[in-house]
PDB file of C-alpha atoms in Angstrom:
ATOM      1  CA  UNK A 166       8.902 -33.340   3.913  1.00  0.00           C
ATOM      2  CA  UNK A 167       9.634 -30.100   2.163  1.00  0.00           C
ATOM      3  CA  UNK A 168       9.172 -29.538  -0.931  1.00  0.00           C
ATOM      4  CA  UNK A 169      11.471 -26.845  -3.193  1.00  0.00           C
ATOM      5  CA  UNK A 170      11.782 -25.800  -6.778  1.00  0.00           C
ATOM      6  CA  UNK A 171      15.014 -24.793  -7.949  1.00  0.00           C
ATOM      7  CA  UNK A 172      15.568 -21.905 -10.025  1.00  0.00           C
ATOM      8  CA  UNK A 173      18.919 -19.998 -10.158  1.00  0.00           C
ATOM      9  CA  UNK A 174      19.607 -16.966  -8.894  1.00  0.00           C
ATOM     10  CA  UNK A 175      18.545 -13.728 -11.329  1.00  0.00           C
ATOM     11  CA  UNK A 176      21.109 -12.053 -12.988  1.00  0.00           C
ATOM     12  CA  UNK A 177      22.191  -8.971 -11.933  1.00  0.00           C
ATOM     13  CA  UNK A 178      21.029  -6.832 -14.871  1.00  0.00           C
ATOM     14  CA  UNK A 179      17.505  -8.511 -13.625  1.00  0.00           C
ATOM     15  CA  UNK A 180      17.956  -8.191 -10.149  1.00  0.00           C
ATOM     16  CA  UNK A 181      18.602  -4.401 -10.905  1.00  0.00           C
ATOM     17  CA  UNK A 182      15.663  -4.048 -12.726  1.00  0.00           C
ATOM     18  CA  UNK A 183      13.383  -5.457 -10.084  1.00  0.00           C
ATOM     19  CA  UNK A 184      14.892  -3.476  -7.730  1.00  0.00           C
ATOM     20  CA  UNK A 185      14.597  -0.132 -10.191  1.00  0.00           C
ATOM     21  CA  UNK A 186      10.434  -1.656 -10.106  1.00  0.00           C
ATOM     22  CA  UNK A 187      10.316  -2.167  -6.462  1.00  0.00           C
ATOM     23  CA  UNK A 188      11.744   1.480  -5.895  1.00  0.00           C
ATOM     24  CA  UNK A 189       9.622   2.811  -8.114  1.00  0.00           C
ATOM     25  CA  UNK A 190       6.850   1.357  -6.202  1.00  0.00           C
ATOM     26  CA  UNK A 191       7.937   2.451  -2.849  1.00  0.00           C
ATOM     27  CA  UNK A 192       8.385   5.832  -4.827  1.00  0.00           C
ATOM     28  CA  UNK A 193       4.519   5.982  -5.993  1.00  0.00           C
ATOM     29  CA  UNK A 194       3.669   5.402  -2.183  1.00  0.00           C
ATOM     30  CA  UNK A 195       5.589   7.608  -0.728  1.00  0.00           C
ATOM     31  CA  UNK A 196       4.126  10.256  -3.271  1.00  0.00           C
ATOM     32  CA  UNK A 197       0.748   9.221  -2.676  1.00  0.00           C
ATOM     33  CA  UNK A 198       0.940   9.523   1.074  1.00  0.00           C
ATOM     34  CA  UNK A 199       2.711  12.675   0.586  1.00  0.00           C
ATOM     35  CA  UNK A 200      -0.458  14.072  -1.373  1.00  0.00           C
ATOM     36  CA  UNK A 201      -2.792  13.199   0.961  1.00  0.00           C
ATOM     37  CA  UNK A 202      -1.305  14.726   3.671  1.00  0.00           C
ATOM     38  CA  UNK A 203      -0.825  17.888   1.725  1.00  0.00           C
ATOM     39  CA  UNK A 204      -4.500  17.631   0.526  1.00  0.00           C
ATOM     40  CA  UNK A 205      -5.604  17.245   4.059  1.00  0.00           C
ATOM     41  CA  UNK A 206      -3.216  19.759   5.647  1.00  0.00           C
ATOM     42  CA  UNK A 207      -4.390  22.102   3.057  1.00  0.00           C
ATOM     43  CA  UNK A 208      -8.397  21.504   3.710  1.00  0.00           C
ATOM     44  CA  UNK A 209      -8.427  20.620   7.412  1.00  0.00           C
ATOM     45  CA  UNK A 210      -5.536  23.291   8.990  1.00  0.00           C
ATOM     46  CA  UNK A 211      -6.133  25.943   6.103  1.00  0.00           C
ATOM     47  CA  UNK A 212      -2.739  26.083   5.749  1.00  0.00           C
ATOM     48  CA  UNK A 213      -1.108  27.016   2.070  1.00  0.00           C
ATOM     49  CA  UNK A 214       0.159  24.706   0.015  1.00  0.00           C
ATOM     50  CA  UNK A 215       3.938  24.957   0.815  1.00  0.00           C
ATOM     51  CA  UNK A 216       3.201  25.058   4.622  1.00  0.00           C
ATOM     52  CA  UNK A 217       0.936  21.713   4.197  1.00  0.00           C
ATOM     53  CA  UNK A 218       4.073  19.993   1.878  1.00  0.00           C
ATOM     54  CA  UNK A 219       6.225  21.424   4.573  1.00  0.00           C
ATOM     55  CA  UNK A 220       3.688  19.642   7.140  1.00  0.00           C
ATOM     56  CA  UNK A 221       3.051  16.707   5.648  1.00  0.00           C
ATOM     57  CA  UNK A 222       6.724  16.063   4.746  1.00  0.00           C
ATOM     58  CA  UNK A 223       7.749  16.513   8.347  1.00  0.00           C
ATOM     59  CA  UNK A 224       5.249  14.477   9.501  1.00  0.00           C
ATOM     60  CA  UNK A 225       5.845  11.111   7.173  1.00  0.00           C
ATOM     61  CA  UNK A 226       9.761  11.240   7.431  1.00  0.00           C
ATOM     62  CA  UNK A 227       8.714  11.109  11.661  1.00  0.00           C
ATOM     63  CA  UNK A 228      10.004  14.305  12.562  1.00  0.00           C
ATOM     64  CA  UNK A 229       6.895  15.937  13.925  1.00  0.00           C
ATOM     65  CA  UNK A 230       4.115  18.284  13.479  1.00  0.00           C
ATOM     66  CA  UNK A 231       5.379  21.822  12.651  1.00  0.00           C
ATOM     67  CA  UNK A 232       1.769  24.254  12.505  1.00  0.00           C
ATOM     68  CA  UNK A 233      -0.731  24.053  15.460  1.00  0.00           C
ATOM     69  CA  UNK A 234      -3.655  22.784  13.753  1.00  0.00           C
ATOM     70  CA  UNK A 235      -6.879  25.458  14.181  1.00  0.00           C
ATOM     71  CA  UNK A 236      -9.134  23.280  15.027  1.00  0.00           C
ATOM     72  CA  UNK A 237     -10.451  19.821  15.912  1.00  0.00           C
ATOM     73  CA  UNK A 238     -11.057  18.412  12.340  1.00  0.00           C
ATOM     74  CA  UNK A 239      -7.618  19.333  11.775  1.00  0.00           C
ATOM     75  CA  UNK A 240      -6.303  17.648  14.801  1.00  0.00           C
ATOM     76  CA  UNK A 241      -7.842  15.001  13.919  1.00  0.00           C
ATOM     77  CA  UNK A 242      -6.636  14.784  10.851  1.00  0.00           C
ATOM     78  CA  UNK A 243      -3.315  15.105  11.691  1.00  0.00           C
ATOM     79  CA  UNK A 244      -3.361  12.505  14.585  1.00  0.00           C
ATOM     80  CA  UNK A 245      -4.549  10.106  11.854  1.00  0.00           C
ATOM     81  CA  UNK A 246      -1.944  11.033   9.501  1.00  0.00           C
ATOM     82  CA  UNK A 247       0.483  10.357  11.709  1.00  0.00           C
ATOM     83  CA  UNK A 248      -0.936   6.952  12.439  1.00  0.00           C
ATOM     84  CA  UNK A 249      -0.967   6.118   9.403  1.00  0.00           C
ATOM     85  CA  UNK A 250       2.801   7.835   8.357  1.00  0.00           C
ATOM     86  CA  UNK A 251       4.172   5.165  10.660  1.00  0.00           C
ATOM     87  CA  UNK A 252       2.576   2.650   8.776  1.00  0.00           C
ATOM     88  CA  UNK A 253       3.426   3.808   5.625  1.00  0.00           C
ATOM     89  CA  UNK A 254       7.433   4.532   6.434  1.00  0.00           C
ATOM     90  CA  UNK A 255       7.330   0.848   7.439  1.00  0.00           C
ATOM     91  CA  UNK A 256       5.500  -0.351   4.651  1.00  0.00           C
ATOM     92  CA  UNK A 257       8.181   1.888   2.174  1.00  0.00           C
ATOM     93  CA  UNK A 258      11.070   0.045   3.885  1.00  0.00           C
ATOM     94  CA  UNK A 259       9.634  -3.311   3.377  1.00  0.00           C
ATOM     95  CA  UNK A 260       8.890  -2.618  -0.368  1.00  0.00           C
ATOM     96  CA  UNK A 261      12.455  -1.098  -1.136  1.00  0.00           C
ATOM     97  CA  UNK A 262      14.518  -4.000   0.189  1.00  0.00           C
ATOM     98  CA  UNK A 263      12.129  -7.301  -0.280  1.00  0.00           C
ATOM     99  CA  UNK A 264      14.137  -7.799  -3.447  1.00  0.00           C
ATOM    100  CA  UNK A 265      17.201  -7.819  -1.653  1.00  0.00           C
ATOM    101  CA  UNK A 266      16.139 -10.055   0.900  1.00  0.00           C
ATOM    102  CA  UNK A 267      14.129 -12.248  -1.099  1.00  0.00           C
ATOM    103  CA  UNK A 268      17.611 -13.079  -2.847  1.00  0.00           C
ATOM    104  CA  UNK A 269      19.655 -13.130   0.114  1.00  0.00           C
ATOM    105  CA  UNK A 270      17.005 -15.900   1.308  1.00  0.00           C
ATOM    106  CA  UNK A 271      17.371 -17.800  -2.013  1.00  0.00           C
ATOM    107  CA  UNK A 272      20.659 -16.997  -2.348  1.00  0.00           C
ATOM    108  CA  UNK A 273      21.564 -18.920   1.251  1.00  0.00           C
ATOM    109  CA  UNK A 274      18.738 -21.818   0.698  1.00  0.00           C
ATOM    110  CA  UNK A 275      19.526 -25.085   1.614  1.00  0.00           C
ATOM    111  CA  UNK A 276      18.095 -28.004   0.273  1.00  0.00           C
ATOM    112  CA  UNK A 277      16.544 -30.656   2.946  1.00  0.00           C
ATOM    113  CA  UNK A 278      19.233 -33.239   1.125  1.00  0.00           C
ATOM    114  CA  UNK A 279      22.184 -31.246   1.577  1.00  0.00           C
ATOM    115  CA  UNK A 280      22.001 -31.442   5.575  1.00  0.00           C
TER     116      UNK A 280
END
C-alpha cells in the first residue's frame, strides 16, 4: 500500500522563487568550481590569471584544454579537473531543473485510488 500526502501545487510566484534559489545555487557552484580551477591553473601551469579563467572556463563548459600544462603536477591537475568538471556540469544541470521536475512529478501524481 502506498502511502501519499497531498499538498497542492505551489504557486507560481513560489515556484519562481525556488527556482530563482535553486539557480542561485547552481550559480554558487559553478563559481566555486570555476575558482578552483583558476586557483589551480594559476599555481600548477604558472599560467596568469586570465589564461587560467580562460583555462578553467574551457575546461568546465567541456570544450577542452587550451595551454600545454609545463609539467606533471600540472597535468595532473588538470586531468583531475576535468574529472571532476564532468561531474560538476552534471551536478549544475540536476540542481537548475529539480524544481521543475519535482513539479512536473507532483504535478502528474496519481493517487493509488484513482486507478
Amino acid at each position: 500500500m502506498i502511502t501519499t500526502t497531498h499538498k497542492k501545487i505551489l504557486s507560481n510566484k513560489d515556484f519562481g522563487i525556488r527556482m530563482l534559489k535553486f539557480f542561485m545555487l547552481a550559480s554558487f557552484f559553478i563559481a566555486l568550481s570555476l575558482g578552483m580551477g583558476v586557483a589551480g591553473y594559476h599555481y600548477f601551469g604558472h599560467l596568469n590569471l586570465v589564461d587560467s579563467f580562460y583555462n578553467a572556463c574551457m575546461i568546465l563548459t567541456g570544450m577542452g584544454p587550451v595551454d600545454k600544462m609545463p609539467n606533471n603536477a600540472a597535468k595532473l591537475f588538470s586531468s583531475f579537473y576535468s574529472l571532476y568538471s564532468g561531474i560538476a556540469f552534471l551536478t549544475t544541470v540536476a540542481l537548475f531543473i529539480s524544481p521543475v521536475v519535482h513539479r512536473a512529478l507532483h504535478f502528474f501524481h496519481l493517487d493509488e485510488k484513482d486507478k
